[in-house]
Amino acid sequence: KAGVTQTPRYLIKTRGQQVTLSCSPISGHRSVSWYQQTPGQGLQFLFEYFSETQRNKGNFPGRFSGRQFSNSRSEMNVSTLELGDSALYLCASSGGTTSGSGTQYFGPGTRLLVL
Amino acid sequence: QKEVEQNSGPLSVPEGAIASLNCTYSDRGSQSFFWYRQYSGKSPELIMSIYSNGDKEDGRFTAQLNKASQYVSLLIRDSQPSDSATYLCAVNPMDSSYKLIFGSGTRLLVRP
């Protein structure tokens, strides 16, 4: 079974721009979660989607948004980029149920650098 | 108090030794616990999940859970230099089974 794929793998943007990251979960998985990883803050939860619905959102500003499509693929968008948004953005895929996300498997990540 | 706490390390052990990695969590109602391994520049890779008190073994890895003490650990037997990585403890909090709360990770160094 193919794993979680994320595109692009690397991005360089400038302050004020916006960016869209994409994630394709493991085939058959319906839950997609997004995390931000930085050296200072570690791994932090952004949001989780299941069957096109956002079920939980972390403590991030509204500039961070996401969506999920009917094929379970997900995108996250960051608008008005700030220097502090430079991070590794990780997507995690899980089977998911109505009561939880289940065991999460991570994709390779997208490394975003904001200049 | 951080929700999930780990000693940042580095924890240095000789090849062939047992490495013991520890994690405490603050949410007493947490139900699911996970250990991930992350090599430098790579994404986290799932090693073990544990849901019930006691031990769970998988190859050279043993996860131990004590919900009364709010403590979860990972033992790595016969440590190899290839085990050198950062080990992340993750917990599903009671108020949401849709997200993982991660510790800051423990860096393990296995000396040849």
Short mmCIF file of N, CA and C in Angstrom, two decimals, chain A residues 33 35 37 43 45 48 55-56 88 90 98-109 111, chain B residues 34 36 38 41-46 49 51 88 92 95-104:
data_model
loop_
_atom_site.label_atom_id
_atom_site.label_comp_id
_atom_site.label_asym_id
_atom_site.label_seq_id
_atom_site.Cartn_x
_atom_site.Cartn_y
_atom_site.Cartn_z
N SER A 33 -4.88 14.59 9.34
CA SER A 33 -4.52 15.60 10.33
C SER A 33 -3.29 16.34 9.85
N TYR A 35 -0.01 18.91 11.10
CA TYR A 35 0.81 19.35 12.22
C TYR A 35 1.90 20.28 11.70
N GLN A 37 5.79 21.49 12.70
CA GLN A 37 6.93 21.16 13.54
C GLN A 37 8.01 22.22 13.39
N LEU A 43 6.19 19.54 17.70
CA LEU A 43 5.06 19.16 16.85
C LEU A 43 3.77 19.68 17.45
N PHE A 45 -0.45 20.39 16.76
CA PHE A 45 -1.63 20.03 15.98
C PHE A 45 -2.26 21.27 15.36
N GLU A 48 -7.81 18.57 12.03
CA GLU A 48 -8.10 17.21 11.58
C GLU A 48 -9.39 17.21 10.76
N ARG A 55 -13.03 18.41 12.29
CA ARG A 55 -13.56 17.99 13.58
C ARG A 55 -12.85 18.66 14.75
N ASN A 56 -11.63 19.10 14.53
CA ASN A 56 -10.89 19.71 15.62
C ASN A 56 -9.86 20.66 15.03
N LEU A 88 8.35 22.66 9.27
CA LEU A 88 8.02 21.44 8.55
C LEU A 88 6.53 21.18 8.79
N LEU A 90 3.51 18.69 8.47
CA LEU A 90 3.31 17.25 8.36
C LEU A 90 1.83 16.91 8.26
N THR A 98 -16.06 7.64 13.57
CA THR A 98 -16.86 8.77 14.02
C THR A 98 -16.45 9.22 15.41
N SER A 99 -15.69 8.39 16.12
CA SER A 99 -15.33 8.75 17.49
C SER A 99 -13.86 9.09 17.67
N GLY A 100 -13.09 8.97 16.63
CA GLY A 100 -11.67 9.28 16.79
C GLY A 100 -10.92 9.18 15.49
N SER A 101 -9.69 9.59 15.53
CA SER A 101 -8.90 9.54 14.29
C SER A 101 -8.17 8.22 14.13
N GLY A 102 -7.86 7.54 15.23
CA GLY A 102 -7.12 6.29 15.12
C GLY A 102 -5.63 6.53 15.01
N THR A 103 -4.91 5.45 14.76
CA THR A 103 -3.46 5.53 14.66
C THR A 103 -3.07 6.33 13.43
N GLN A 104 -2.18 7.29 13.64
CA GLN A 104 -1.82 8.22 12.58
C GLN A 104 -0.45 7.88 11.99
N TYR A 105 -0.39 7.93 10.66
CA TYR A 105 0.83 7.66 9.91
C TYR A 105 1.21 8.92 9.14
N PHE A 106 2.46 9.32 9.31
CA PHE A 106 2.88 10.60 8.76
C PHE A 106 3.43 10.51 7.35
N GLY A 107 3.19 11.55 6.59
CA GLY A 107 3.82 11.73 5.30
C GLY A 107 5.21 12.32 5.48
N PRO A 108 5.93 12.53 4.36
CA PRO A 108 7.30 13.03 4.44
C PRO A 108 7.41 14.50 4.84
N GLY A 109 6.32 15.22 4.74
CA GLY A 109 6.32 16.61 5.14
C GLY A 109 6.64 17.57 4.02
N ARG A 111 8.61 21.18 3.71
CA ARG A 111 9.44 22.14 4.43
C ARG A 111 9.25 23.51 3.82
N PHE B 34 1.25 6.66 21.95
CA PHE B 34 2.02 6.26 20.79
C PHE B 34 3.48 6.67 20.96
N TYR B 36 6.74 7.44 18.43
CA TYR B 36 7.22 7.65 17.08
C TYR B 36 8.73 7.86 17.13
N GLN B 38 11.89 9.63 14.96
CA GLN B 38 12.12 10.62 13.92
C GLN B 38 13.63 10.79 13.73
N GLY B 41 15.83 15.30 9.87
CA GLY B 41 15.42 15.68 8.52
C GLY B 41 14.30 14.84 7.94
N LYS B 42 13.79 13.90 8.71
CA LYS B 42 12.73 13.00 8.24
C LYS B 42 11.45 13.23 9.04
N SER B 43 10.39 12.56 8.63
CA SER B 43 9.11 12.68 9.34
C SER B 43 9.00 11.58 10.39
N PRO B 44 8.11 11.74 11.36
CA PRO B 44 7.94 10.72 12.40
C PRO B 44 7.44 9.40 11.83
N GLU B 45 7.95 8.33 12.39
CA GLU B 45 7.59 6.98 11.97
C GLU B 45 7.02 6.25 13.19
N LEU B 46 5.85 5.67 13.06
CA LEU B 46 5.21 4.99 14.18
C LEU B 46 6.00 3.74 14.57
N SER B 49 2.00 1.49 19.50
CA SER B 49 0.83 2.09 20.12
C SER B 49 0.48 1.24 21.33
N TYR B 51 -2.64 0.94 24.59
CA TYR B 51 -3.91 1.47 25.06
C TYR B 51 -4.27 1.00 26.48
N LEU B 88 9.57 10.37 19.95
CA LEU B 88 8.47 11.23 20.32
C LEU B 88 7.36 10.42 20.96
N ASN B 92 -3.42 10.84 22.85
CA ASN B 92 -4.75 11.35 22.51
C ASN B 92 -5.37 11.90 23.79
N ASP B 95 -10.26 15.11 25.88
CA ASP B 95 -11.25 16.04 25.30
C ASP B 95 -11.30 15.96 23.79
N SER B 96 -10.38 15.23 23.20
CA SER B 96 -10.41 15.09 21.75
C SER B 96 -9.62 13.88 21.31
N SER B 97 -10.30 12.92 20.72
CA SER B 97 -9.60 11.74 20.19
C SER B 97 -9.18 11.97 18.75
N TYR B 98 -9.33 13.24 18.30
CA TYR B 98 -9.01 13.53 16.91
C TYR B 98 -7.63 14.15 16.75
N LYS B 99 -6.91 14.33 17.82
CA LYS B 99 -5.60 14.95 17.69
C LYS B 99 -4.61 14.26 18.61
N LEU B 100 -3.34 14.42 18.29
CA LEU B 100 -2.27 13.93 19.13
C LEU B 100 -1.54 15.11 19.75
N ILE B 101 -1.23 14.95 21.04
CA ILE B 101 -0.37 15.91 21.72
C ILE B 101 0.99 15.26 21.85
N PHE B 102 2.01 15.93 21.36
CA PHE B 102 3.35 15.37 21.35
C PHE B 102 4.23 15.96 22.45
N GLY B 103 5.10 15.11 22.97
CA GLY B 103 6.19 15.61 23.79
C GLY B 103 7.26 16.20 22.89
N SER B 104 8.23 16.82 23.51
CA SER B 104 9.28 17.47 22.73
C SER B 104 10.31 16.49 22.20
#
